[in-house]
Amino acid sequence: MMKINNKKRVDHYMTVHLAVLAFLFLSIGILIYLKYILTLKIFSSMALLVLVYGFLKNRFVFEYEHSGKMISIKSYQWPSNRGKILVLETPQKKIVRIEIQEQTFRKYLILLFLNSSGRILRKNIDITFCSENEINQLSKDISNNLMKDRSGTYFL
């Protein structure tokens, strides 16, 4: 059984992010009180950039579990695990193709798999906070048992 989980990394990142924001907003409040206008503009710009960066990073917690025949993937946005949860539970043999796609601030796991009616479906799962080692393990684990076509070659 293989498990990958980035919850601790996301929790650490968000704690640091919120501490930096709290410091910046506290500084802005002090600067308003002391009437330092130029410094206030600099700290306000920094706070805005930190907020935008935090939203671009898209704080998704990723959980992967492979029990031999079934693959289970959960992805939900920090801080709650109740809201939108993307769950993919499928037999390993139904996965046709796996890709890792990197964008400017995000990384995605793209899975192509067969549904019960034989159609190929695509799921994009945010894996931004997974380490390179975890991504390599994930890719290797899933691609080891990819579905084969009739000639015996992999669909990768």
Short mmCIF file of C-alpha atoms in Angstrom, two decimals:
data_model
loop_
_atom_site.label_atom_id
_atom_site.label_comp_id
_atom_site.label_asym_id
_atom_site.label_seq_id
_atom_site.Cartn_x
_atom_site.Cartn_y
_atom_site.Cartn_z
CA MET A 1 0.00 0.00 0.00
CA MET A 2 1.37 3.41 -0.98
CA LYS A 3 0.23 6.74 0.48
CA ILE A 4 1.21 10.29 -0.43
CA ASN A 5 -0.10 13.28 1.50
CA ASN A 6 0.98 16.95 1.41
CA LYS A 7 -1.20 18.21 4.27
CA LYS A 8 1.73 19.08 6.59
CA ARG A 9 3.46 21.06 3.83
CA VAL A 10 0.28 23.02 3.01
CA ASP A 11 -0.37 23.68 6.73
CA HIS A 12 3.21 24.97 7.18
CA TYR A 13 3.04 27.15 4.05
CA MET A 14 -0.29 28.68 5.04
CA THR A 15 0.83 29.32 8.63
CA VAL A 16 3.89 31.22 7.39
CA HIS A 17 1.78 33.03 4.79
CA LEU A 18 -0.78 34.14 7.39
CA ALA A 19 1.98 35.24 9.81
CA VAL A 20 3.58 37.40 7.10
CA LEU A 21 0.19 38.92 6.28
CA ALA A 22 -0.52 39.60 9.96
CA PHE A 23 2.88 41.33 10.31
CA LEU A 24 2.25 43.44 7.20
CA PHE A 25 -1.24 44.50 8.31
CA LEU A 26 -0.01 45.29 11.83
CA SER A 27 2.78 47.38 10.29
CA ILE A 28 0.27 49.16 8.08
CA GLY A 29 -1.86 49.99 11.13
CA ILE A 30 1.16 51.39 12.99
CA LEU A 31 2.26 53.38 9.94
CA ILE A 32 -1.24 54.88 9.58
CA TYR A 33 -1.15 55.88 13.25
CA LEU A 34 2.33 57.44 12.89
CA LYS A 35 1.41 59.03 9.53
CA TYR A 36 4.36 57.66 7.51
CA ILE A 37 2.73 57.89 4.10
CA LEU A 38 5.59 56.71 1.83
CA THR A 39 6.40 53.69 4.00
CA LEU A 40 2.68 52.97 4.28
CA LYS A 41 2.42 52.73 0.48
CA ILE A 42 5.38 50.32 0.35
CA PHE A 43 3.95 48.03 3.06
CA SER A 44 0.48 48.18 1.45
CA SER A 45 1.97 47.13 -1.89
CA MET A 46 3.85 44.28 -0.22
CA ALA A 47 0.67 43.10 1.54
CA LEU A 48 -1.24 43.15 -1.75
CA LEU A 49 1.51 41.14 -3.49
CA VAL A 50 1.56 38.55 -0.69
CA LEU A 51 -2.24 38.21 -0.91
CA VAL A 52 -2.19 37.79 -4.70
CA TYR A 53 0.65 35.25 -4.49
CA GLY A 54 -1.28 33.27 -1.87
CA PHE A 55 -4.35 33.10 -4.09
CA LEU A 56 -2.28 32.08 -7.13
CA LYS A 57 -0.69 29.18 -5.24
CA ASN A 58 -4.15 27.61 -4.81
CA ARG A 59 -3.74 25.87 -1.46
CA PHE A 60 -4.92 22.34 -2.27
CA VAL A 61 -4.29 19.36 -0.02
CA PHE A 62 -3.62 16.20 -2.03
CA GLU A 63 -4.03 12.65 -0.72
CA TYR A 64 -3.17 9.58 -2.77
CA GLU A 65 -3.62 5.98 -1.72
CA HIS A 66 -2.96 2.85 -3.75
CA SER A 67 -4.04 -0.41 -2.20
CA GLY A 68 -2.97 -2.75 -4.99
CA LYS A 69 -6.03 -2.80 -7.22
CA MET A 70 -7.74 0.51 -6.43
CA ILE A 71 -6.45 4.07 -6.61
CA SER A 72 -8.01 6.68 -4.34
CA ILE A 73 -7.27 10.39 -4.79
CA LYS A 74 -8.70 13.20 -2.67
CA SER A 75 -8.04 16.89 -3.21
CA TYR A 76 -9.54 19.71 -1.17
CA GLN A 77 -8.75 23.32 -0.45
CA TRP A 78 -7.06 24.33 2.82
CA PRO A 79 -8.14 24.94 5.65
CA SER A 80 -11.22 22.73 5.61
CA ASN A 81 -11.54 19.23 4.29
CA ARG A 82 -15.31 19.49 4.12
CA GLY A 83 -15.96 21.82 1.18
CA LYS A 84 -15.20 20.77 -2.35
CA ILE A 85 -13.51 17.39 -2.29
CA LEU A 86 -12.42 15.87 -5.56
CA VAL A 87 -12.49 12.15 -5.10
CA LEU A 88 -11.36 9.71 -7.70
CA GLU A 89 -11.60 6.05 -6.87
CA THR A 90 -10.96 3.77 -9.77
CA PRO A 91 -9.40 0.41 -10.40
CA GLN A 92 -5.74 0.67 -11.40
CA LYS A 93 -6.48 -1.15 -14.66
CA LYS A 94 -8.90 1.60 -15.80
CA ILE A 95 -6.17 4.27 -15.97
CA VAL A 96 -5.09 4.82 -19.56
CA ARG A 97 -2.58 7.67 -19.29
CA ILE A 98 -0.90 9.91 -16.73
CA GLU A 99 0.75 13.31 -17.25
CA ILE A 100 2.31 15.90 -14.98
CA GLN A 101 1.73 19.44 -16.24
CA GLU A 102 3.52 22.45 -14.76
CA GLN A 103 2.27 25.99 -15.10
CA THR A 104 3.67 29.22 -13.64
CA PHE A 105 2.46 28.76 -10.06
CA ARG A 106 0.78 25.34 -10.22
CA LYS A 107 1.38 21.67 -10.97
CA TYR A 108 -1.34 19.30 -12.13
CA LEU A 109 -1.68 15.55 -12.26
CA ILE A 110 -3.71 14.72 -15.35
CA LEU A 111 -5.30 11.29 -15.43
CA LEU A 112 -7.08 9.77 -18.40
CA PHE A 113 -9.19 6.79 -17.39
CA LEU A 114 -12.06 4.66 -18.67
CA ASN A 115 -15.45 5.03 -17.06
CA SER A 116 -18.00 2.22 -16.77
CA SER A 117 -19.43 2.90 -20.25
CA GLY A 118 -15.99 2.75 -21.90
CA ARG A 119 -15.55 6.49 -22.48
CA ILE A 120 -12.21 8.08 -21.68
CA LEU A 121 -12.50 10.77 -19.02
CA ARG A 122 -9.93 13.33 -17.92
CA LYS A 123 -9.30 14.58 -14.38
CA ASN A 124 -6.97 17.49 -13.56
CA ILE A 125 -5.82 17.32 -9.96
CA ASP A 126 -3.82 20.11 -8.32
CA ILE A 127 -0.54 18.76 -6.87
CA THR A 128 1.21 22.12 -6.40
CA PHE A 129 2.42 21.42 -2.87
CA CYS A 130 3.75 17.94 -3.56
CA SER A 131 7.53 17.64 -3.58
CA GLU A 132 9.45 16.45 -6.65
CA ASN A 133 10.14 13.17 -4.86
CA GLU A 134 6.42 12.64 -4.16
CA ILE A 135 5.53 13.50 -7.76
CA ASN A 136 8.11 11.01 -9.06
CA GLN A 137 6.81 8.30 -6.70
CA LEU A 138 3.23 9.04 -7.73
CA SER A 139 4.04 8.96 -11.43
CA LYS A 140 6.05 5.76 -11.12
CA ASP A 141 3.41 4.02 -8.99
CA ILE A 142 0.54 4.81 -11.35
CA SER A 143 2.43 4.20 -14.59
CA ASN A 144 3.71 0.77 -13.44
CA ASN A 145 0.31 -0.77 -14.11
CA LEU A 146 -1.05 1.34 -16.97
CA MET A 147 -3.59 -0.33 -19.17
CA LYS A 148 -2.07 -2.08 -22.18
CA ASP A 149 -3.50 -2.12 -25.67
CA ARG A 150 -3.85 -5.37 -27.68
CA SER A 151 -0.28 -5.20 -29.00
CA GLY A 152 1.07 -5.11 -25.42
CA THR A 153 2.42 -1.53 -25.53
CA TYR A 154 1.60 1.10 -22.95
CA PHE A 155 -0.57 4.13 -23.64
CA LEU A 156 1.96 6.55 -22.17
#
